Short mmCIF file of C-alpha atoms in Angstrom, two decimals:
data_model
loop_
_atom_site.label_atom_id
_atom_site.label_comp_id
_atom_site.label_asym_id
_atom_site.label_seq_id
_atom_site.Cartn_x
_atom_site.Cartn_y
_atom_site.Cartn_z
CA UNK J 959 116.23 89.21 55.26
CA UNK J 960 117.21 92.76 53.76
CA UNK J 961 116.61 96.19 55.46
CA UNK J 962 114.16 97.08 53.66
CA UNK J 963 112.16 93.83 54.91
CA UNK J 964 112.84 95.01 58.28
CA UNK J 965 111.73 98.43 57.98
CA UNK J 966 108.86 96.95 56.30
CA UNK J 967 108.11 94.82 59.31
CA UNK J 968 108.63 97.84 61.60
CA UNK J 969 105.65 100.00 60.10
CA UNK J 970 103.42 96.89 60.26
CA UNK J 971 103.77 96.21 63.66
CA UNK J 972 104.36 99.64 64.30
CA UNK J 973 100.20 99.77 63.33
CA UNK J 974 99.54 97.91 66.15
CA UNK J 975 101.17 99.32 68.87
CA UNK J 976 98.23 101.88 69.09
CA UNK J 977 96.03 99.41 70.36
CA UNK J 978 98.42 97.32 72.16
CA UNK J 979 98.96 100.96 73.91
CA UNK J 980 95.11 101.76 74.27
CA UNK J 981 94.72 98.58 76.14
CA UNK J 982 97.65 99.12 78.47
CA UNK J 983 96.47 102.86 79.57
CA UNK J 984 92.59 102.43 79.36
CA UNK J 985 93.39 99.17 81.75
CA UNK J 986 95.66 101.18 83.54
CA UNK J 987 93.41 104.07 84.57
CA UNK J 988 90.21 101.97 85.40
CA UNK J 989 91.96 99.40 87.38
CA UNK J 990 93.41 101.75 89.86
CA UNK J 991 90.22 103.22 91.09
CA UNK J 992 89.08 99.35 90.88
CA UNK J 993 91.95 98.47 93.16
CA UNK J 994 90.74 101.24 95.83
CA UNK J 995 87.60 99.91 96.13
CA UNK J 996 88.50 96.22 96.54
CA UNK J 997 91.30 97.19 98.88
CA UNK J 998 88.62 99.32 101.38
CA UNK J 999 86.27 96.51 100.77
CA UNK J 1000 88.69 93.78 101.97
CA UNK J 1001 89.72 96.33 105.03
CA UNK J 1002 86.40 97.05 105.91
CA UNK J 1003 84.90 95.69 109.03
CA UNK J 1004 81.98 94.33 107.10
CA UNK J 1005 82.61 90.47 107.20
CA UNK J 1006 80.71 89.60 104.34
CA UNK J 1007 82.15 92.40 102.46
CA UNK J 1008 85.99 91.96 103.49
CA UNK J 1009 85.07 87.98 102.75
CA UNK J 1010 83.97 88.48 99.19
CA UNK J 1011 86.93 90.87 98.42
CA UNK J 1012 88.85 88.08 99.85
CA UNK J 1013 87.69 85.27 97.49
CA UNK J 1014 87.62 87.60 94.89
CA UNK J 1015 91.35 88.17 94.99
CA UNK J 1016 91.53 84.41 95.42
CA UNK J 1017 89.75 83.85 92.14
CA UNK J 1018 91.76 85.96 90.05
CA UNK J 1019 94.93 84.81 91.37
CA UNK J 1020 94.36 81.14 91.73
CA UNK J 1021 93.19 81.01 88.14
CA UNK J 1022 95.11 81.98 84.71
CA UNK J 1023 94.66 85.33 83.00
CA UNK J 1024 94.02 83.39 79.80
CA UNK J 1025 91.49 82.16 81.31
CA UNK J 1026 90.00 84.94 82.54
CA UNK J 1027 90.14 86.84 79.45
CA UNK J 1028 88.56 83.89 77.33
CA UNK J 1029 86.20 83.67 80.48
CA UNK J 1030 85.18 87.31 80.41
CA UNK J 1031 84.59 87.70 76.75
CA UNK J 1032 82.87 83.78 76.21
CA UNK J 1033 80.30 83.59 79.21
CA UNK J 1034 78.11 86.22 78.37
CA UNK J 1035 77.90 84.25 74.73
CA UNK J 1036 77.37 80.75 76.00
CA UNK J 1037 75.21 81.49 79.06
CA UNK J 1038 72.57 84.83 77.63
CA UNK J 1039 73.86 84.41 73.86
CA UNK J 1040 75.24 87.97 74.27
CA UNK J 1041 78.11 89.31 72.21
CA UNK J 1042 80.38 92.14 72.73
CA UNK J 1043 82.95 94.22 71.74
CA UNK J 1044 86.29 91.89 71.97
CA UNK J 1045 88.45 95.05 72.51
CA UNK J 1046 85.83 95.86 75.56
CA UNK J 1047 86.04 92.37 77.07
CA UNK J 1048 90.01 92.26 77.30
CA UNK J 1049 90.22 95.97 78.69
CA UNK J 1050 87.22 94.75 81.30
CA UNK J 1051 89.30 91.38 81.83
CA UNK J 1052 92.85 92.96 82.84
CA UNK J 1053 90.91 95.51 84.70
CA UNK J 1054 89.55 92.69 86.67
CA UNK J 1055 92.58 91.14 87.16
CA UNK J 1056 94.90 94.05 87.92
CA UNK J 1057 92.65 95.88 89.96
CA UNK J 1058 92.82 92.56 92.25
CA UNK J 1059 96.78 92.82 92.03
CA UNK J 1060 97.03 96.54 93.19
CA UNK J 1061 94.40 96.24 95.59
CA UNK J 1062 96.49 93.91 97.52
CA UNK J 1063 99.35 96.46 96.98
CA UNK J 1064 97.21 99.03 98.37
CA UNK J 1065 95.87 97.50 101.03
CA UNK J 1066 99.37 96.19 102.37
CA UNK J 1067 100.55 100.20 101.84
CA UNK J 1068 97.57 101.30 103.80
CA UNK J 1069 98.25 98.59 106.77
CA UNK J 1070 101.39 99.27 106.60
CA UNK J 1071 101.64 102.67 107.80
CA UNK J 1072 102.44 102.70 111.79
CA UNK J 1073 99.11 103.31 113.97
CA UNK J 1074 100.87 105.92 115.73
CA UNK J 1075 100.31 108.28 112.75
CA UNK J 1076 96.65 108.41 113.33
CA UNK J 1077 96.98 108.70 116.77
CA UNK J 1078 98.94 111.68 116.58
CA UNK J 1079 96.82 113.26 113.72
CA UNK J 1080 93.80 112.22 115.74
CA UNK J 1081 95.28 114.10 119.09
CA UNK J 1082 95.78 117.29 117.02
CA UNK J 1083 92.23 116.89 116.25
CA UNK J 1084 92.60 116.03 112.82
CA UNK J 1085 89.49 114.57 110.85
CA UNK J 1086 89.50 111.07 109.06
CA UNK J 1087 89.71 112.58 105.40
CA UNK J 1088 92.56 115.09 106.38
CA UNK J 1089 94.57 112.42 108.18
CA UNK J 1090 94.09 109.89 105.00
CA UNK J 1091 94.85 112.72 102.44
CA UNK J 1092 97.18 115.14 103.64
CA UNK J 1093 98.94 112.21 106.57
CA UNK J 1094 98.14 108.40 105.31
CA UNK J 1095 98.35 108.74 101.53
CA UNK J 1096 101.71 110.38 100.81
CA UNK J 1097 103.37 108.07 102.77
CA UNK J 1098 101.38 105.19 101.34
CA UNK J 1099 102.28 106.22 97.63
CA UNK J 1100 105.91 106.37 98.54
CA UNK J 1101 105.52 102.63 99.75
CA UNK J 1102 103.64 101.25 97.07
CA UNK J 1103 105.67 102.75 93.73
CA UNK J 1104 108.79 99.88 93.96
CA UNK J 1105 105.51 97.40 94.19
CA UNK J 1106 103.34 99.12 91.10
CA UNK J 1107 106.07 99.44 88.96
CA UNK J 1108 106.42 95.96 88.42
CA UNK J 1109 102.47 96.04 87.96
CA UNK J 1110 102.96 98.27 85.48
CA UNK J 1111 105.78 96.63 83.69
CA UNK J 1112 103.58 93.66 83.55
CA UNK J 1113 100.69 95.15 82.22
CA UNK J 1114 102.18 96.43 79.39
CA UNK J 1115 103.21 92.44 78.44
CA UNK J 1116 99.70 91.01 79.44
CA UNK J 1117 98.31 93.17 76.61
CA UNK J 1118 99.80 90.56 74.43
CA UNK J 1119 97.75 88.03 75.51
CA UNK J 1120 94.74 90.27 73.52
CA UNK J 1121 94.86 87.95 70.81
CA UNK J 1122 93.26 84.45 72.50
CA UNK J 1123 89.84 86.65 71.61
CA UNK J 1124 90.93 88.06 68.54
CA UNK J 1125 91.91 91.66 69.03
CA UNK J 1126 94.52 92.19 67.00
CA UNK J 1127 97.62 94.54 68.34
CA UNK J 1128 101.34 94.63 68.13
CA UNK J 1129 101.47 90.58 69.11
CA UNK J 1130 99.47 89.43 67.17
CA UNK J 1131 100.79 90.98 64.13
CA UNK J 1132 104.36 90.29 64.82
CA UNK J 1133 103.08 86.40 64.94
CA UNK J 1134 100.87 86.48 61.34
CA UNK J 1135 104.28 88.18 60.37
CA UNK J 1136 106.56 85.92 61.53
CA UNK J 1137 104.48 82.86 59.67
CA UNK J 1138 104.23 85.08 56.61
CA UNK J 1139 107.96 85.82 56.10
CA UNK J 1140 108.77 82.53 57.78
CA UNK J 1141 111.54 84.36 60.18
CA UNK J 1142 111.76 84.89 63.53
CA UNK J 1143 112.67 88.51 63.24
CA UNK J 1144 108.99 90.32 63.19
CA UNK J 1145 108.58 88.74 67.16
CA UNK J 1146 112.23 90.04 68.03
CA UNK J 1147 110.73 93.80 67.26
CA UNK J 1148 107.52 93.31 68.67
CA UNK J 1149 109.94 92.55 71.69
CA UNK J 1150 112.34 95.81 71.10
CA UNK J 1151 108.93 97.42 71.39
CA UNK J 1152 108.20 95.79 74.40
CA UNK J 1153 111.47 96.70 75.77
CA UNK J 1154 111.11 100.37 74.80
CA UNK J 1155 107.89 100.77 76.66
CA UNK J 1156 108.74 99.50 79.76
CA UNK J 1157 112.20 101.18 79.81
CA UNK J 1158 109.83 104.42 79.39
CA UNK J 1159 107.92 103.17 82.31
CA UNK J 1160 110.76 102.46 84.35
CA UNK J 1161 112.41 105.62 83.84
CA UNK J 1162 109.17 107.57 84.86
CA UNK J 1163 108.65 105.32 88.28
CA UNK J 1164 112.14 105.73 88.97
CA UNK J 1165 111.83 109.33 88.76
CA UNK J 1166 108.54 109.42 90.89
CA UNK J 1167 110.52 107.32 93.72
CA UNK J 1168 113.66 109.87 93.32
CA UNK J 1169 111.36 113.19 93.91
CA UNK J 1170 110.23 111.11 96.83
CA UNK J 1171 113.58 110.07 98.07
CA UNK J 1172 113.86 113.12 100.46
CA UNK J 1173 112.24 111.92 103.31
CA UNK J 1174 112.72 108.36 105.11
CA UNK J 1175 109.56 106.24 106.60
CA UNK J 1176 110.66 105.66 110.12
CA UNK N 329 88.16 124.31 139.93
CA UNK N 330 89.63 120.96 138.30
CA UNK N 331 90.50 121.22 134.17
CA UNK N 332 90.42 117.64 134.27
CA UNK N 333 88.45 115.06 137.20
CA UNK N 334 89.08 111.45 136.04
CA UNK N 335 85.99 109.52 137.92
CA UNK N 336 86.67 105.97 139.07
CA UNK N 337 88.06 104.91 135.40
CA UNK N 338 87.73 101.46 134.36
CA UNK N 339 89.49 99.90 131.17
CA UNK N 340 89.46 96.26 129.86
CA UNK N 341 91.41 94.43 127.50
CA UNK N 342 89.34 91.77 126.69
CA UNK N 343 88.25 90.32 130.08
CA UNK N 344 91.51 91.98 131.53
CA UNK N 345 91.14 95.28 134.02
CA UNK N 346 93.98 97.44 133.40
CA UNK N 347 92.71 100.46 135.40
CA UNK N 348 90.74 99.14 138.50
CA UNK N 349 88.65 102.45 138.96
CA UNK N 350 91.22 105.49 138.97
CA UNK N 351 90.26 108.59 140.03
CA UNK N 352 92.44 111.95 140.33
CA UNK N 353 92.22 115.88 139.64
CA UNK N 354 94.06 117.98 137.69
CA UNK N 355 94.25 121.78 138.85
CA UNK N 356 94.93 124.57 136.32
CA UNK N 357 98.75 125.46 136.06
CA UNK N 358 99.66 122.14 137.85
CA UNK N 359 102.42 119.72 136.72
CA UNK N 360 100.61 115.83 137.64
CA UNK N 361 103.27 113.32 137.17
CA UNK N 362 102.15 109.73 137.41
CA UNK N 363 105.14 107.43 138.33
CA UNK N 364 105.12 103.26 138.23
CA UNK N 365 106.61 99.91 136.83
CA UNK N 366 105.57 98.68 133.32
CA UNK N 367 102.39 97.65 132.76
CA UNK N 368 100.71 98.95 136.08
CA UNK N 369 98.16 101.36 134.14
CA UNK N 370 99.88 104.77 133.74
CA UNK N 371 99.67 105.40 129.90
CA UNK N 372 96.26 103.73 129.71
CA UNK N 373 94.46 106.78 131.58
CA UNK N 374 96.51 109.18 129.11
CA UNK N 375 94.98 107.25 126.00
CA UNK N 376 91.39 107.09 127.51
CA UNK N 377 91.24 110.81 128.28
CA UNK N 378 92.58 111.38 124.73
CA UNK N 379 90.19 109.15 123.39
CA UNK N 380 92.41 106.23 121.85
CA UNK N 381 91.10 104.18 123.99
CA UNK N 382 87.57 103.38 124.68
CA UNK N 383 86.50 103.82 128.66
CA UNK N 384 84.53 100.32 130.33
CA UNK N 385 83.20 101.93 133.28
CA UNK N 386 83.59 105.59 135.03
CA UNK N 387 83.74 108.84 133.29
CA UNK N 388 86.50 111.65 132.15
CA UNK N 389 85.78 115.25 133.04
CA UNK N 390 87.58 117.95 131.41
CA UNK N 391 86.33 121.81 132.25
CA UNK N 392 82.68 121.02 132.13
CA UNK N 393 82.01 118.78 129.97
CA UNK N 394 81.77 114.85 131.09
CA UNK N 395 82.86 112.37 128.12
CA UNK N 396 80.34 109.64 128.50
CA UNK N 397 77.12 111.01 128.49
CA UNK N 398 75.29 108.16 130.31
CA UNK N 399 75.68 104.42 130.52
CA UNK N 400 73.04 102.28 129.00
CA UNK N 401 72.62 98.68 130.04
CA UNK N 402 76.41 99.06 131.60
CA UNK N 403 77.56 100.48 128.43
CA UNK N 404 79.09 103.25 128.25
CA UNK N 405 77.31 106.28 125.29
CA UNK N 406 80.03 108.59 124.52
CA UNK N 407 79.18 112.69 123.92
CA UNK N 408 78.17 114.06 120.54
CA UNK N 409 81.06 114.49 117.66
CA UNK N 410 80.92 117.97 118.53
CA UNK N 411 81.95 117.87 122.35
CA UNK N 412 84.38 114.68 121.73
CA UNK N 413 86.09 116.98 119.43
CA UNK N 414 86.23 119.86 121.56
CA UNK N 415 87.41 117.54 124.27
CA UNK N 416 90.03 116.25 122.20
CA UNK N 417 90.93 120.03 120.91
CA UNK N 418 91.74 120.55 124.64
CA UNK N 419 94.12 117.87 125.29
CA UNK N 420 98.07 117.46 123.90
CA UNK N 421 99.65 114.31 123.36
CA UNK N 422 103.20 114.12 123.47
CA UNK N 423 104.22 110.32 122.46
CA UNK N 424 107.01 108.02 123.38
CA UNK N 425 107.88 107.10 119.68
CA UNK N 426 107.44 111.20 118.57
CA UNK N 427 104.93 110.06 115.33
CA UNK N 428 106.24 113.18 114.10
CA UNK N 429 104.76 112.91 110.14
CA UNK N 430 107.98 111.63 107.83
CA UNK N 431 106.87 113.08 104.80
CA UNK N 432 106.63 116.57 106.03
CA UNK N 433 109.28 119.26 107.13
CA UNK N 434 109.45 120.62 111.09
CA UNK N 435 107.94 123.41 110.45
CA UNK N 436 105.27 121.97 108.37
CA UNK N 437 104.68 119.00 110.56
CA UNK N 438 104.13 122.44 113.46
CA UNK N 439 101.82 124.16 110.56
CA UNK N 440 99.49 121.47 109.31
CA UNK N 441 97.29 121.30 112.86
CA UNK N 442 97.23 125.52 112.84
CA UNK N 443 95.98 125.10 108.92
CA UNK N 444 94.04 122.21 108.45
CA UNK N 445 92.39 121.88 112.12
CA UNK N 446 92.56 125.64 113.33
CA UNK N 447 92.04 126.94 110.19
CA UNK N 448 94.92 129.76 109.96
CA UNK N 449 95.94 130.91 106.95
CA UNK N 450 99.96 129.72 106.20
CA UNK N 451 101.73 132.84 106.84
CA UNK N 452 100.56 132.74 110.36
CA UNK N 453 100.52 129.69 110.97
CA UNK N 454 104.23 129.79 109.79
CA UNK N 455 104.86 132.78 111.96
CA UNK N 456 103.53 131.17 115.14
CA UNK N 457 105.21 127.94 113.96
CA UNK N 458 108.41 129.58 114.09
CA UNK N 459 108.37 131.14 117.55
CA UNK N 460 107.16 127.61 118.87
CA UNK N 461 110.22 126.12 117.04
CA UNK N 462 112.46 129.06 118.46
CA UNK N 463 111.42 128.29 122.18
CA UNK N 464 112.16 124.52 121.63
CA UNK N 465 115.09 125.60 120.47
CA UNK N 466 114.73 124.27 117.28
CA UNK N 467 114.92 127.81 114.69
CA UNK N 468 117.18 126.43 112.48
CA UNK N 469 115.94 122.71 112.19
CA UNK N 470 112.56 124.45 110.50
CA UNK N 471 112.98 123.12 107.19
CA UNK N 472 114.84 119.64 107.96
CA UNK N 473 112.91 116.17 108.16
CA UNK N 474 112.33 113.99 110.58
CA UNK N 475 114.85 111.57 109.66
CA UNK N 476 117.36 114.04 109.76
CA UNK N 477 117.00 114.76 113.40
CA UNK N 478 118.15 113.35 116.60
CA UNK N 479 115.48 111.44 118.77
CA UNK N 480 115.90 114.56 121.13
CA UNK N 481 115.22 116.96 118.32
CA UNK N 482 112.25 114.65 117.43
CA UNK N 483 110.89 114.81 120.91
CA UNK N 484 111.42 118.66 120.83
CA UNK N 485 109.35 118.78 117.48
CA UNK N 486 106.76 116.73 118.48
CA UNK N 487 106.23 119.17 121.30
CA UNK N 488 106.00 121.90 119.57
CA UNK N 489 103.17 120.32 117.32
CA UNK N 490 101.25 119.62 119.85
CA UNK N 491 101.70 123.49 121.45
CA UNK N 492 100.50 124.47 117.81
CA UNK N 493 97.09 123.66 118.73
CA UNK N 494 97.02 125.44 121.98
CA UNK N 495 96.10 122.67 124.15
CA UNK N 496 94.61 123.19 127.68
CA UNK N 497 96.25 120.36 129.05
CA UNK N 498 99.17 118.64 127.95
CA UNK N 499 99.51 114.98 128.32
CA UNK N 500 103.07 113.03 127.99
CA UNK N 501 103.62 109.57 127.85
CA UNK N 502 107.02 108.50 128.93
CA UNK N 503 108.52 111.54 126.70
CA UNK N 504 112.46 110.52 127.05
CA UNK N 505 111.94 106.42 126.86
CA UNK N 506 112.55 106.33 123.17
CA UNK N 507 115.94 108.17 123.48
CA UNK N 508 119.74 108.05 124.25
CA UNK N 509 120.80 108.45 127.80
CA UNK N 510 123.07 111.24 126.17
CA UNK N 511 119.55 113.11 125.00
CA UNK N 512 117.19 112.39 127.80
CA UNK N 513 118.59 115.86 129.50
CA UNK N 514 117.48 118.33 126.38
CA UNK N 515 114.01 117.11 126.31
CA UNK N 516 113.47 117.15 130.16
CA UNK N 517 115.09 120.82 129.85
CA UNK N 518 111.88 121.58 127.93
CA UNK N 519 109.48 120.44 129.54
CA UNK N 520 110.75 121.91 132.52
CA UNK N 521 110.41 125.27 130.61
CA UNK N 522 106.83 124.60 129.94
CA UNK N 523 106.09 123.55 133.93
CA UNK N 524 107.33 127.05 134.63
CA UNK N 525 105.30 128.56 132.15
CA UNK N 526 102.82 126.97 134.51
CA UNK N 527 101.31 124.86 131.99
CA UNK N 528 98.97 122.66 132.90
CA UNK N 529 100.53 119.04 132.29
CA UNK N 530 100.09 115.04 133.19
CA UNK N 531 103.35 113.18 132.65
CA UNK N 532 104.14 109.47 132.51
CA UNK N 533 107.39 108.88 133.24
CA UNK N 534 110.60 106.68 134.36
CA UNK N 535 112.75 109.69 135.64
CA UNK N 536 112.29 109.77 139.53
CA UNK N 537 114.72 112.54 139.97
CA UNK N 538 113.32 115.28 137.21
CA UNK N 539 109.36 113.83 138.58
CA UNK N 540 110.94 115.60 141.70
CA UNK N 541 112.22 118.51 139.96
CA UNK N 542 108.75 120.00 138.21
CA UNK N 543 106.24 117.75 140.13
CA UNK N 544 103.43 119.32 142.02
CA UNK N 545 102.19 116.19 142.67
CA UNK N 546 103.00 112.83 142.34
CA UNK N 547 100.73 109.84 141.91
CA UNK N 548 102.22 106.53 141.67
CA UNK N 549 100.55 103.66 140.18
CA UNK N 550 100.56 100.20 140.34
CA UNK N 551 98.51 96.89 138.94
CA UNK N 552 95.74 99.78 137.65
CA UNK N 553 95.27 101.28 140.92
CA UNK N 554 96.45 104.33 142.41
CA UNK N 555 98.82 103.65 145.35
CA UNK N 556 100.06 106.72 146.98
CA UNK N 557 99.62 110.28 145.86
CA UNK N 558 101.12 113.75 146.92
CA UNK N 559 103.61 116.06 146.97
CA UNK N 560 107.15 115.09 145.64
CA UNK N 561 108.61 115.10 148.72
CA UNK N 562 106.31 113.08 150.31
CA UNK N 563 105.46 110.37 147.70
CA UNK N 564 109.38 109.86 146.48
CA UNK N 565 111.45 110.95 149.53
CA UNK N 566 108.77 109.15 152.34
CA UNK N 567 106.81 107.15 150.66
CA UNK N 568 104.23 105.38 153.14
CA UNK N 569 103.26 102.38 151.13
CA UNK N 570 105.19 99.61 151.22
CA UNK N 571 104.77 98.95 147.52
CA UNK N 572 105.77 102.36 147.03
CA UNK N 573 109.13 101.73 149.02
CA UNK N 574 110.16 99.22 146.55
CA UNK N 575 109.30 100.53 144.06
CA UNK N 576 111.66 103.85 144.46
CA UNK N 577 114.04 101.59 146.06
CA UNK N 578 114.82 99.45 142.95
CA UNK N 579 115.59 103.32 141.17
CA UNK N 580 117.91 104.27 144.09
CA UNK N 581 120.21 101.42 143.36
CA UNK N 582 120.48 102.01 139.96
#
């Protein structure tokens, strides 16, 4: 194991981080808006509704995400012999699964704000979209980001898991590396990677929480 | 003429009457305060006439517009959006816990009704804001938070918000519960302002001896029912009801 072998190594799996990246933010950005709408659906006074958000979120968290990913990508094959993109299937798998995970961060945010905040934005004669955007929301974002950060972190790692249909990222070819070269040493970069992205992600919640650090919920 | 005529008000909590058929009158420039233990109905008939509570049986009057428009099959069909709102427009809630918004300076927390309900542009909203904020005597808290203030500042804010909307009628429920002993005083101060100002006011509360200071009429409540109901003098100092008597007695010993 020279430098030059590790430097090597670098640029290879350095070629895969744009995907494993692509998968993280493409999952990221549809699985918020996902979350919304299964959080309103399971706080909506709908029974059925609020009951199928409910064993939705009991699905996705009472089964594996290896599962779910093999699941989402292999049923449409076996049961209607339709095949799709494998990058597709594992951004619309993690958006499945996180958007359960958030909603439930959302929807604890949401409950958690004290009812005497509508009341008083309903005396002043408030409507129900100005008290949830200019009243409910800001208060709700500042409760949620210690909760979505570790969301986030974990995202980022899930993307690994890519690979059980065949897309190839950063994992992946750290593993086919580490085989190749017989050394352990491509997997401990993909994990510097790792480590590098979420310490970016960390930094950029943490500075999201300071800026918000002025006021206290009481 | 009456701003506000509540008309035989009846509330349930599931099976459970809480306000056994109320009625009273509110004239303009009066200061109503309604006086009883825990749990006998007083800060019920606030939240119905602001609406945060839905009404079982009677009806709410304020100027000239009645609240429920009929009753259908003994259920009671509230007014249009359009009047509710206006309704609601009319009356100020002052509230025991403040629910002054924690994200949002003083002086914004005074602005935000004037912009996004009365639909004044920020500088005057801001200007008006400011002498609101002066008479509560609160200038040069403007740009603190919340959390930065003392429950008696909070209480002072929270009045002022409401004032930003100009209501007709302003409604307090048990304003100095939520504070100190040591800050009751500086809220009560204000408020007795504002019944010189002869605003027009209904106010819950626990403090016999400021009721009698800025009262021009007492009503005092008990088990959802209106017991007694005068002048100061007459419904604290001679009470005629027995459960009146011990009622004020168990404040005279303490």
């Amino acid at each position: 194991m020279n430098f030059e072998n590790i430097l090597n190594t670098f640029e290879i799996l350095f070629s895969g981080i744009g995907t494993t990246l692509q998968i993280f933010i493409i999952s990221l950005i549809f699985s918020i808006p996902f979350g919304v709408l299964i959080a309103l659906g399971r706080n909506s006074k709908n029974k059925v509704l609020s009951g199928m958000m409910n064993l939705y979120i009991l699905i996705i968290r009472g089964t594996p995400i290896m599962l779910q990913i093999i699941f989402v990508y292999f049923a449409p094959y076996y049961l209607f012999k339709i095949s799709y993109d494998r990058f597709l299937a594992m951004i619309l798998a993690l958006v499945l699964n996180y958007g359960a995970y958030f909603a439930e961060i959302f929807r604890t945010g949401i409950n958690s704000i004290p009812k005497g905040q509508y009341e008083a934005a309903f005396t002043l004669g408030m409507n129900k979209k100005i008290t949830f955007f200019r009243i409910i929301l800001p208060q709700v974002i500042k409760r949620i980001l210690p909760a979505m950060s570790n969301e986030v972190i974990s995202l980022t790692k899930t993307t690994s898991l890519a690979q059980v249909i065949g897309v190839t990222e950063m994992f992946a070819l750290a593993q086919k590396q580490a085989s190749y070269q017989f050394s352990i040493m491509p997997v401990c970069i993909a994990g510097i990677f790792y480590l590098a992205l979420c310490g970016i992600i960390t930094i950029i919640f943490h500075y999201f929480e300071k800026r918000l650090s002025y006021y206290k919920i009481v | 003429m009456a701003v506000l005529e509540v008309q035989n008000l009846i509330k349930k909590y599931n099976e459970v009457e809480v306000l056994k058929g109320v009625s009273l009158k509110v004239e303009k420039g009066e200061t109503l305060v309604i006086i009883g233990a825990s749990g006998s109905g007083k800060s019920t008939i606030l939240r119905c006439i602001n609406q945060l509570e839905k009404i079982d049986s009677g009806n709410i009057k304020i100027d000239e517009d009645l609240m429920i428009k009929e009753y259908k099959k003994g259920k009671a069909v509230y007014q249009s959006k359009d009047i509710l709102k206006k309704m609601n427009l009319k009356c100020g809630m002052v509230f025991q816990n403040f629910n002054l918004f924690p994200h949002m300076t003083i002086l914004q927390n005074v602005t935000e009704p004037m912009i996004y309900v009365l639909g004044k542009n920020k500088e005057e909203a801001e200007k008006e804001a400011k002498e609101i904020l002066e008479k509560m005597g609160l200038q040069d808290k403007a740009k603190a938070y919340p959390c930065d203030l003392s429950g008696g500042q909070q209480q002072r804010a929270s009045i002022a918000r409401t004032l930003a909307i100009h209501p007709e009628i302003l409604f307090m429920d048990e304003p100095t519960s939520a504070l100190d002993p040591e800050l009751i005083g500086e809220v009560l101060k204000v408020i007795k302002t504002l019944a010189e100002d002869k605003r027009t006011m209904v106010i819950v509360t626990h403090e016999i001896q400021f009721a009698k200071e800025i009262a021009s009429r007492v009503i005092f409540m008990d088990d959802g029912k209106i017991v007694e109901e005068g002048l100061p003098e007459e419904v604290i100092d001679n009470p005629k009801k027995e459960r009146t008597k011990t009622f004020l007695q168990r404040f005279r010993k303490m």
